[in-house]
Amino acid sequence: MTGRDFQRTMPGASTHFRQAPSLWSYTHLDAWLLLLLMLLCSYGLFVLYSASGQDMGDVTRQAIRMGAGFFVMIVLAQMRPRMLMTLTPWLYLLGVGLLVAVMLFGVSAKGAQRWIALPGFRFQPSELMKLVLPMAMAAYLVRDQLPPRFKHILVSLVIMAVPTALIMKQPDLGTSLLIACSGVFVLLLSGLYWRYVVSALVLIGAALPVLWSFMKGYQKQRVMTFLNPESDPLGAGWNIIQSKTAIGSGGVSGKGWLQGTQSQLNFLPESHTDFIIAVIGEELGIYGIGFLILLYLLIIFRGMLLAMRAQDNFSRLLAGSITLTFFVYVMVNIGMVTGLLPVVGVPLPMISYGGTSIVTLMAGFGMLMSVAAHSRSPRR
C-alpha cells in the first residue's frame, strides 16, 4: 500500500500529517527579509562606530532607532493589506495637513523648514509621505480596471503633485524626488501604456529649463558642482572631491577599520550621514562596498519576489513601489557620493546616521511582510 492509498483509507490522515504552521506564519514575518535587514543594520552599526569617530553615544542612539524601526515593522506586518487600504485616505489627508503645518509653524534648521517640534523630539512629516503617497495612488488606481485610463492617470498625478510641491517648498529637493519616484513606480507597475510613458519623458525634457528657473540658488550650485567639482575645490566642490579621494585611496581591500585618514582626520564632511559609504570605501575597500551592495541587491530581489506573489493589485502595487523606491535610495546616495549624480542629501538606507528615515524604511518593510504573510495565508 502506498502512502497515498493509506491516506485514502484513513479520512483523518491528511489532516494529521499536514505540516504544522511555522513560527513565521504566526508572526507574519518573512524570515529571509528579516535576516537580511538584521545583517544590514549590524553592518551599519559596525561602520558607524568608525565614521562617527568611535562615538558610542551615536552608535547607541542608532541602535535604539533601529530597534524602534523593527518594532514598527513587526506591528505593520500584522495588519492586513485590506486594512492598510482602508486607512490610506485618512493617512493621506493627515500627511498633507502636516506638510501644510510645517509651512505655517515648522522648525527651521540649516536654511530649511522641514520639521514639527514635538515634546522631546522633532518629526519630519515628509518621511511619512514616502509611504503614504504610494499607498494613496495604489488605493485609487485599483478602484477601476487596470491598466488605468487617462483620466485616472491625471487624478493620480494630482495626488502625487500636492505633497511633492509642498515638500519642494520647504525646500527639500531630495525627498520630493524620492516621493515623486514612489508615485511614478505605482503608475508604471499598474500597466501604464508605453505611449503615456514616452509622452511623459518628452514633457519632462521640455520642462527642464522651467524647472531650473524655480530651483533655489544652492540647488543650482549643486548641479554646477556635479558638472565640475574642481571649479570650487575649497567650497561647494569640497565634499565630492574628498569623497572620491577617500574611496579611491581605499583600493581593493581598504586601509583597515578605523584607519581611514579622510574620515578620521575630518577631511570628509558628513562622514557619518550622507557620505558614509566613502568611509566604507576608504577603510574596507571594494570588498566592503561590494558586500554592502550585495546585501542591498538581495533585499531588493526579495522585495520584488514578494510583490510578484501578492494576491491583489493593491498589495502588488504597494510592495513593488516600496521595493523600487528603496532601490532609488541606494542608487541616488551611491551616485552622489561617487560623483555620478548631484548631491541631494539622500541618506544611505540603514547605514547613515539618522532616526526618522530608518523608522520609515522599516515601516515600508513591515508592509512588505504583511503582503507576504497574507499571500501565504489568504484566510488570515
Tab-separated table of C-alpha atoms in Angstrom:
chain	number	residue	atom	x	y	z
A	1	MET	CA	0.000	0.000	0.000
A	2	THR	CA	1.384	3.403	-0.980
A	3	GLY	CA	1.293	6.479	1.208
A	4	ARG	CA	-1.463	7.956	-0.962
A	5	ASP	CA	-3.564	4.763	-0.643
A	6	PHE	CA	-3.079	4.881	3.116
A	7	GLN	CA	-4.399	8.458	3.226
A	8	ARG	CA	-7.440	7.430	1.163
A	9	THR	CA	-8.273	4.692	3.671
A	10	MET	CA	-7.749	6.982	6.662
A	11	PRO	CA	-10.021	10.032	6.382
A	12	GLY	CA	-8.186	11.965	9.077
A	13	ALA	CA	-4.727	11.068	7.884
A	14	SER	CA	-4.264	14.061	5.552
A	15	THR	CA	-5.106	16.395	8.397
A	16	HIS	CA	-2.949	14.501	10.862
A	17	PHE	CA	0.154	14.504	8.650
A	18	ARG	CA	-0.287	18.071	7.387
A	19	GLN	CA	2.719	20.202	8.173
A	20	ALA	CA	2.206	22.355	11.235
A	21	PRO	CA	2.247	26.140	10.728
A	22	SER	CA	5.704	27.610	11.198
A	23	LEU	CA	6.705	30.368	13.580
A	24	TRP	CA	6.871	32.786	10.659
A	25	SER	CA	3.230	32.072	9.791
A	26	TYR	CA	2.149	33.115	13.269
A	27	THR	CA	4.331	36.225	13.418
A	28	HIS	CA	3.646	37.273	9.791
A	29	LEU	CA	7.364	37.908	9.295
A	30	ASP	CA	9.388	36.933	6.250
A	31	ALA	CA	12.433	35.047	7.533
A	32	TRP	CA	14.752	35.877	4.629
A	33	LEU	CA	13.910	39.560	4.561
A	34	LEU	CA	14.237	39.802	8.338
A	35	LEU	CA	17.668	38.135	8.262
A	36	LEU	CA	18.917	40.439	5.511
A	37	LEU	CA	17.702	43.534	7.355
A	38	MET	CA	19.381	42.401	10.569
A	39	LEU	CA	22.658	41.855	8.691
A	40	LEU	CA	22.358	45.277	7.066
A	41	CYS	CA	21.684	47.019	10.378
A	42	SER	CA	24.558	45.204	12.089
A	43	TYR	CA	26.898	46.232	9.283
A	44	GLY	CA	25.626	49.799	9.597
A	45	LEU	CA	26.438	49.950	13.328
A	46	PHE	CA	29.884	48.466	12.656
A	47	VAL	CA	30.655	51.168	10.081
A	48	LEU	CA	29.053	53.971	12.115
A	49	TYR	CA	31.398	53.362	15.037
A	50	SER	CA	34.319	54.323	12.816
A	51	ALA	CA	32.529	57.034	10.813
A	52	SER	CA	31.381	58.826	13.986
A	53	GLY	CA	34.899	58.942	15.444
A	54	GLN	CA	34.361	55.967	17.777
A	55	ASP	CA	31.424	57.720	19.443
A	56	MET	CA	29.496	55.008	21.295
A	57	GLY	CA	26.759	57.523	22.018
A	58	ASP	CA	25.933	57.812	18.315
A	59	VAL	CA	26.075	54.035	17.922
A	60	THR	CA	23.767	53.504	20.895
A	61	ARG	CA	21.245	56.066	19.649
A	62	GLN	CA	21.326	54.495	16.197
A	63	ALA	CA	20.766	51.034	17.684
A	64	ILE	CA	17.766	52.336	19.651
A	65	ARG	CA	16.303	53.833	16.467
A	66	MET	CA	16.827	50.564	14.651
A	67	GLY	CA	15.075	48.751	17.490
A	68	ALA	CA	12.144	51.161	17.190
A	69	GLY	CA	12.124	50.548	13.442
A	70	PHE	CA	11.981	46.772	13.895
A	71	PHE	CA	9.100	47.231	16.365
A	72	VAL	CA	7.145	49.335	13.842
A	73	MET	CA	7.914	46.762	11.145
A	74	ILE	CA	6.558	43.902	13.268
A	75	VAL	CA	3.393	45.855	14.127
A	76	LEU	CA	2.655	46.733	10.498
A	77	ALA	CA	3.347	43.156	9.404
A	78	GLN	CA	0.327	42.067	11.454
A	79	MET	CA	-2.058	44.370	9.576
A	80	ARG	CA	-3.968	43.043	6.600
A	81	PRO	CA	-3.312	44.840	3.301
A	82	ARG	CA	-7.078	45.431	3.163
A	83	MET	CA	-6.870	47.366	6.438
A	84	LEU	CA	-3.958	49.432	5.122
A	85	MET	CA	-6.021	50.250	2.050
A	86	THR	CA	-8.961	51.357	4.225
A	87	LEU	CA	-6.761	53.678	6.284
A	88	THR	CA	-4.998	55.171	3.262
A	89	PRO	CA	-7.317	58.173	2.513
A	90	TRP	CA	-7.139	59.328	6.131
A	91	LEU	CA	-3.362	58.903	6.246
A	92	TYR	CA	-3.002	60.903	3.040
A	93	LEU	CA	-5.102	63.767	4.396
A	94	LEU	CA	-3.122	63.657	7.642
A	95	GLY	CA	0.184	63.736	5.772
A	96	VAL	CA	-0.829	66.685	3.587
A	97	GLY	CA	-2.158	68.508	6.658
A	98	LEU	CA	1.149	68.025	8.464
A	99	LEU	CA	3.063	69.328	5.436
A	100	VAL	CA	0.897	72.459	5.479
A	101	ALA	CA	1.555	72.756	9.223
A	102	VAL	CA	5.298	72.639	8.532
A	103	MET	CA	4.921	75.630	6.195
A	104	LEU	CA	2.975	77.589	8.814
A	105	PHE	CA	4.880	76.901	12.051
A	106	GLY	CA	7.570	74.342	11.337
A	107	VAL	CA	11.057	74.353	12.850
A	108	SER	CA	13.864	75.726	10.675
A	109	ALA	CA	17.405	74.355	10.557
A	110	LYS	CA	20.251	74.937	8.066
A	111	GLY	CA	18.055	77.145	5.894
A	112	ALA	CA	15.199	74.621	5.574
A	113	GLN	CA	11.847	74.374	7.341
A	114	ARG	CA	11.083	70.642	7.425
A	115	TRP	CA	10.250	69.653	11.000
A	116	ILE	CA	7.466	69.898	13.546
A	117	ALA	CA	8.595	70.215	17.149
A	118	LEU	CA	7.027	67.662	19.492
A	119	PRO	CA	7.794	67.112	23.187
A	120	GLY	CA	11.240	65.535	23.320
A	121	PHE	CA	11.891	65.218	19.578
A	122	ARG	CA	11.313	66.647	16.104
A	123	PHE	CA	9.156	64.966	13.488
A	124	GLN	CA	9.620	65.271	9.713
A	125	PRO	CA	6.218	64.792	8.014
A	126	SER	CA	7.801	64.333	4.579
A	127	GLU	CA	9.110	60.952	5.769
A	128	LEU	CA	5.515	59.826	6.372
A	129	MET	CA	4.594	60.709	2.789
A	130	LYS	CA	7.251	58.329	1.436
A	131	LEU	CA	4.889	55.535	2.453
A	132	VAL	CA	1.512	57.240	2.278
A	133	LEU	CA	1.818	58.509	-1.304
A	134	PRO	CA	2.310	55.083	-2.954
A	135	MET	CA	-0.451	53.734	-0.715
A	136	ALA	CA	-2.803	56.526	-1.841
A	137	MET	CA	-2.049	56.104	-5.537
A	138	ALA	CA	-2.340	52.316	-5.366
A	139	ALA	CA	-5.636	52.529	-3.464
A	140	TYR	CA	-7.051	54.945	-6.037
A	141	LEU	CA	-5.912	53.061	-9.143
A	142	VAL	CA	-7.211	49.650	-8.063
A	143	ARG	CA	-10.737	51.017	-7.749
A	144	ASP	CA	-11.057	50.562	-11.538
A	145	GLN	CA	-9.729	48.057	-14.006
A	146	LEU	CA	-6.024	48.170	-14.790
A	147	PRO	CA	-4.213	49.458	-16.777
A	148	PRO	CA	-5.525	52.909	-15.804
A	149	ARG	CA	-7.362	55.156	-18.209
A	150	PHE	CA	-6.182	58.683	-18.988
A	151	LYS	CA	-8.487	60.420	-16.513
A	152	HIS	CA	-7.316	58.129	-13.711
A	153	ILE	CA	-3.704	58.907	-14.604
A	154	LEU	CA	-4.438	62.630	-14.311
A	155	VAL	CA	-6.030	62.228	-10.875
A	156	SER	CA	-3.061	60.103	-9.773
A	157	LEU	CA	-0.677	62.832	-10.882
A	158	VAL	CA	-2.609	65.357	-8.798
A	159	ILE	CA	-2.399	63.027	-5.776
A	160	MET	CA	1.363	62.885	-6.357
A	161	ALA	CA	1.873	66.572	-7.151
A	162	VAL	CA	0.324	68.005	-3.959
A	163	PRO	CA	2.777	66.543	-1.396
A	164	THR	CA	5.696	66.799	-3.840
A	165	ALA	CA	5.136	70.544	-4.294
A	166	LEU	CA	4.731	71.115	-0.551
A	167	ILE	CA	7.996	69.304	0.181
A	168	MET	CA	9.887	71.175	-2.537
A	169	LYS	CA	8.685	74.391	-0.892
A	170	GLN	CA	10.468	73.514	2.382
A	171	PRO	CA	12.892	73.214	0.412
A	172	ASP	CA	13.857	69.532	0.234
A	173	LEU	CA	14.640	68.519	-3.331
A	174	GLY	CA	15.989	65.049	-2.461
A	175	THR	CA	12.927	63.928	-0.502
A	176	SER	CA	10.498	65.422	-3.020
A	177	LEU	CA	12.191	63.497	-5.834
A	178	LEU	CA	12.048	60.247	-3.845
A	179	ILE	CA	8.358	60.725	-3.118
A	180	ALA	CA	7.645	61.530	-6.757
A	181	CYS	CA	9.558	58.379	-7.763
A	182	SER	CA	7.423	56.239	-5.459
A	183	GLY	CA	4.305	57.552	-7.194
A	184	VAL	CA	5.771	57.057	-10.669
A	185	PHE	CA	6.596	53.448	-9.801
A	186	VAL	CA	2.968	52.814	-8.851
A	187	LEU	CA	1.857	54.142	-12.242
A	188	LEU	CA	4.428	52.064	-14.127
A	189	LEU	CA	3.554	48.886	-12.216
A	190	SER	CA	-0.149	49.447	-12.925
A	191	GLY	CA	0.500	48.622	-16.577
A	192	LEU	CA	0.790	52.143	-17.973
A	193	TYR	CA	0.699	52.211	-21.765
A	194	TRP	CA	4.014	52.985	-23.429
A	195	ARG	CA	2.578	55.951	-25.327
A	196	TYR	CA	1.948	57.647	-21.985
A	197	VAL	CA	5.483	56.875	-20.807
A	198	VAL	CA	7.110	58.278	-23.944
A	199	SER	CA	4.892	61.382	-23.838
A	200	ALA	CA	5.820	61.967	-20.199
A	201	LEU	CA	9.542	61.713	-20.957
A	202	VAL	CA	9.188	64.265	-23.749
A	203	LEU	CA	7.273	66.659	-21.472
A	204	ILE	CA	9.844	66.280	-18.685
A	205	GLY	CA	12.660	67.037	-21.110
A	206	ALA	CA	10.850	70.144	-22.311
A	207	ALA	CA	10.130	71.264	-18.740
A	208	LEU	CA	13.735	71.070	-17.501
A	209	PRO	CA	14.532	74.716	-18.371
A	210	VAL	CA	11.388	75.794	-16.498
A	211	LEU	CA	12.350	73.634	-13.518
A	212	TRP	CA	15.793	75.264	-13.470
A	213	SER	CA	14.199	78.704	-13.072
A	214	PHE	CA	12.279	77.518	-9.987
A	215	MET	CA	15.288	75.926	-8.275
A	216	LYS	CA	16.891	77.608	-5.270
A	217	GLY	CA	20.359	79.071	-5.551
A	218	TYR	CA	22.002	76.298	-3.517
A	219	GLN	CA	20.250	73.663	-5.651
A	220	LYS	CA	21.617	75.223	-8.847
A	221	GLN	CA	25.047	75.304	-7.203
A	222	ARG	CA	24.823	71.557	-6.520
A	223	VAL	CA	24.135	70.868	-10.180
A	224	MET	CA	27.043	73.056	-11.293
A	225	THR	CA	29.303	71.395	-8.733
A	226	PHE	CA	28.253	67.994	-10.058
A	227	LEU	CA	29.281	69.021	-13.566
A	228	ASN	CA	32.626	70.476	-12.455
A	229	PRO	CA	33.508	69.999	-8.758
A	230	GLU	CA	37.073	71.235	-9.329
A	231	SER	CA	35.731	74.704	-10.174
A	232	ASP	CA	35.387	75.384	-6.422
A	233	PRO	CA	37.632	72.829	-4.667
A	234	LEU	CA	37.626	74.611	-1.293
A	235	GLY	CA	33.934	75.469	-1.339
A	236	ALA	CA	30.999	73.731	-2.998
A	237	GLY	CA	33.200	71.038	-4.554
A	238	TRP	CA	34.957	70.094	-1.307
A	239	ASN	CA	32.575	67.306	-0.256
A	240	ILE	CA	32.573	65.393	-3.524
A	241	ILE	CA	36.339	65.793	-4.045
A	242	GLN	CA	37.098	64.442	-0.565
A	243	SER	CA	34.570	61.650	-1.039
A	244	LYS	CA	36.126	60.444	-4.295
A	245	THR	CA	39.587	60.766	-2.743
A	246	ALA	CA	38.548	58.593	0.202
A	247	ILE	CA	37.008	55.885	-1.984
A	248	GLY	CA	39.954	55.872	-4.385
A	249	SER	CA	42.564	55.689	-1.625
A	250	GLY	CA	40.918	52.598	-0.143
A	251	GLY	CA	41.627	50.479	-3.207
A	252	VAL	CA	40.501	46.868	-3.211
A	253	SER	CA	40.958	45.861	0.422
A	254	GLY	CA	40.947	49.257	2.157
A	255	LYS	CA	43.230	50.807	4.759
A	256	GLY	CA	41.638	48.879	7.603
A	257	TRP	CA	38.813	49.540	10.032
A	258	LEU	CA	39.368	52.787	11.998
A	259	GLN	CA	42.435	53.516	9.851
A	260	GLY	CA	40.924	55.928	7.329
A	261	THR	CA	42.607	59.310	7.037
A	262	GLN	CA	39.946	61.319	5.185
A	263	SER	CA	37.259	60.390	7.701
A	264	GLN	CA	39.241	60.072	10.938
A	265	LEU	CA	41.056	63.399	10.364
A	266	ASN	CA	37.755	65.151	9.444
A	267	PHE	CA	38.647	65.920	5.840
A	268	LEU	CA	35.380	64.249	4.797
A	269	PRO	CA	32.302	66.254	5.903
A	270	GLU	CA	29.099	64.408	6.850
A	271	SER	CA	31.146	61.216	7.124
A	272	HIS	CA	28.583	59.523	9.388
A	273	THR	CA	25.484	60.617	7.457
A	274	ASP	CA	25.170	61.182	3.702
A	275	PHE	CA	28.808	60.369	2.824
A	276	ILE	CA	29.243	57.300	4.995
A	277	ILE	CA	29.865	54.987	2.029
A	278	ALA	CA	33.088	56.924	1.395
A	279	VAL	CA	34.232	55.744	4.833
A	280	ILE	CA	33.450	52.158	3.840
A	281	GLY	CA	35.397	52.565	0.610
A	282	GLU	CA	38.421	54.032	2.350
A	283	GLU	CA	38.615	51.600	5.273
A	284	LEU	CA	37.162	48.391	3.822
A	285	GLY	CA	37.805	48.960	0.125
A	286	ILE	CA	35.890	47.460	-2.763
A	287	TYR	CA	35.294	44.354	-0.648
A	288	GLY	CA	33.377	46.378	1.938
A	289	ILE	CA	31.323	48.255	-0.648
A	290	GLY	CA	30.713	45.045	-2.604
A	291	PHE	CA	29.375	43.279	0.488
A	292	LEU	CA	27.028	46.194	1.165
A	293	ILE	CA	25.767	46.281	-2.423
A	294	LEU	CA	25.195	42.506	-2.282
A	295	LEU	CA	23.008	42.935	0.815
A	296	TYR	CA	21.037	45.673	-0.921
A	297	LEU	CA	20.534	43.593	-4.064
A	298	LEU	CA	19.333	40.595	-2.058
A	299	ILE	CA	16.836	42.783	-0.183
A	300	ILE	CA	15.566	44.287	-3.449
A	301	PHE	CA	15.313	40.852	-5.055
A	302	ARG	CA	13.376	39.500	-2.067
A	303	GLY	CA	11.057	42.506	-2.060
A	304	MET	CA	10.235	42.138	-5.761
A	305	LEU	CA	9.651	38.419	-5.286
A	306	LEU	CA	7.161	39.130	-2.503
A	307	ALA	CA	5.477	41.760	-4.681
A	308	MET	CA	5.012	39.253	-7.525
A	309	ARG	CA	3.440	36.769	-5.101
A	310	ALA	CA	0.851	39.283	-3.876
A	311	GLN	CA	-2.748	38.165	-4.271
A	312	ASP	CA	-4.368	41.507	-5.135
A	313	ASN	CA	-3.477	44.570	-7.174
A	314	PHE	CA	-3.216	46.950	-4.203
A	315	SER	CA	-0.693	44.713	-2.451
A	316	ARG	CA	1.246	44.195	-5.663
A	317	LEU	CA	1.478	47.890	-6.495
A	318	LEU	CA	2.355	48.887	-2.929
A	319	ALA	CA	5.013	46.202	-2.434
A	320	GLY	CA	6.588	46.871	-5.821
A	321	SER	CA	6.701	50.622	-5.274
A	322	ILE	CA	8.243	50.298	-1.796
A	323	THR	CA	10.946	47.975	-3.106
A	324	LEU	CA	11.798	50.094	-6.142
A	325	THR	CA	11.879	53.277	-4.038
A	326	PHE	CA	14.352	51.547	-1.711
A	327	PHE	CA	16.452	50.834	-4.808
A	328	VAL	CA	16.349	54.542	-5.730
A	329	TYR	CA	17.511	55.437	-2.186
A	330	VAL	CA	20.578	53.256	-2.638
A	331	MET	CA	21.284	54.315	-6.214
A	332	VAL	CA	20.990	58.062	-5.520
A	333	ASN	CA	23.201	58.006	-2.412
A	334	ILE	CA	25.953	55.933	-4.036
A	335	GLY	CA	25.668	58.004	-7.207
A	336	MET	CA	26.022	61.350	-5.442
A	337	VAL	CA	28.925	60.207	-3.222
A	338	THR	CA	30.865	58.876	-6.214
A	339	GLY	CA	30.162	61.959	-8.340
A	340	LEU	CA	27.775	60.251	-10.762
A	341	LEU	CA	24.771	62.291	-9.555
A	342	PRO	CA	24.323	65.743	-7.973
A	343	VAL	CA	24.367	65.918	-4.170
A	344	VAL	CA	20.728	65.977	-2.994
A	345	GLY	CA	21.031	64.944	0.645
A	346	VAL	CA	19.675	61.388	0.481
A	347	PRO	CA	20.931	59.095	3.301
A	348	LEU	CA	22.245	55.579	2.693
A	349	PRO	CA	19.465	53.227	3.909
A	350	MET	CA	20.148	51.645	7.326
A	351	ILE	CA	23.782	52.796	7.219
A	352	SER	CA	23.695	56.596	7.528
A	353	TYR	CA	23.149	58.051	10.978
A	354	GLY	CA	19.577	59.262	11.415
A	355	GLY	CA	16.275	58.433	13.025
A	356	THR	CA	13.122	59.186	11.055
A	357	SER	CA	14.352	57.683	7.782
A	358	ILE	CA	15.207	54.359	9.464
A	359	VAL	CA	11.759	54.044	11.046
A	360	THR	CA	10.115	54.963	7.728
A	361	LEU	CA	12.104	52.356	5.813
A	362	MET	CA	11.324	49.695	8.407
A	363	ALA	CA	7.638	50.598	8.235
A	364	GLY	CA	7.788	50.004	4.483
A	365	PHE	CA	9.351	46.590	5.021
A	366	GLY	CA	6.603	45.860	7.543
A	367	MET	CA	4.057	46.444	4.790
A	368	LEU	CA	6.065	44.147	2.524
A	369	MET	CA	5.908	41.438	5.169
A	370	SER	CA	2.174	41.992	5.548
A	371	VAL	CA	1.764	41.404	1.818
A	372	ALA	CA	3.932	38.278	2.024
A	373	ALA	CA	2.116	36.874	5.064
A	374	HIS	CA	-1.331	37.273	3.609
A	375	SER	CA	-0.175	35.834	0.310
A	376	ARG	CA	0.848	32.691	2.173
A	377	SER	CA	-2.319	32.636	4.269
A	378	PRO	CA	-5.243	34.081	2.311
A	379	ARG	CA	-7.721	33.139	5.049
A	380	ARG	CA	-5.969	35.184	7.685
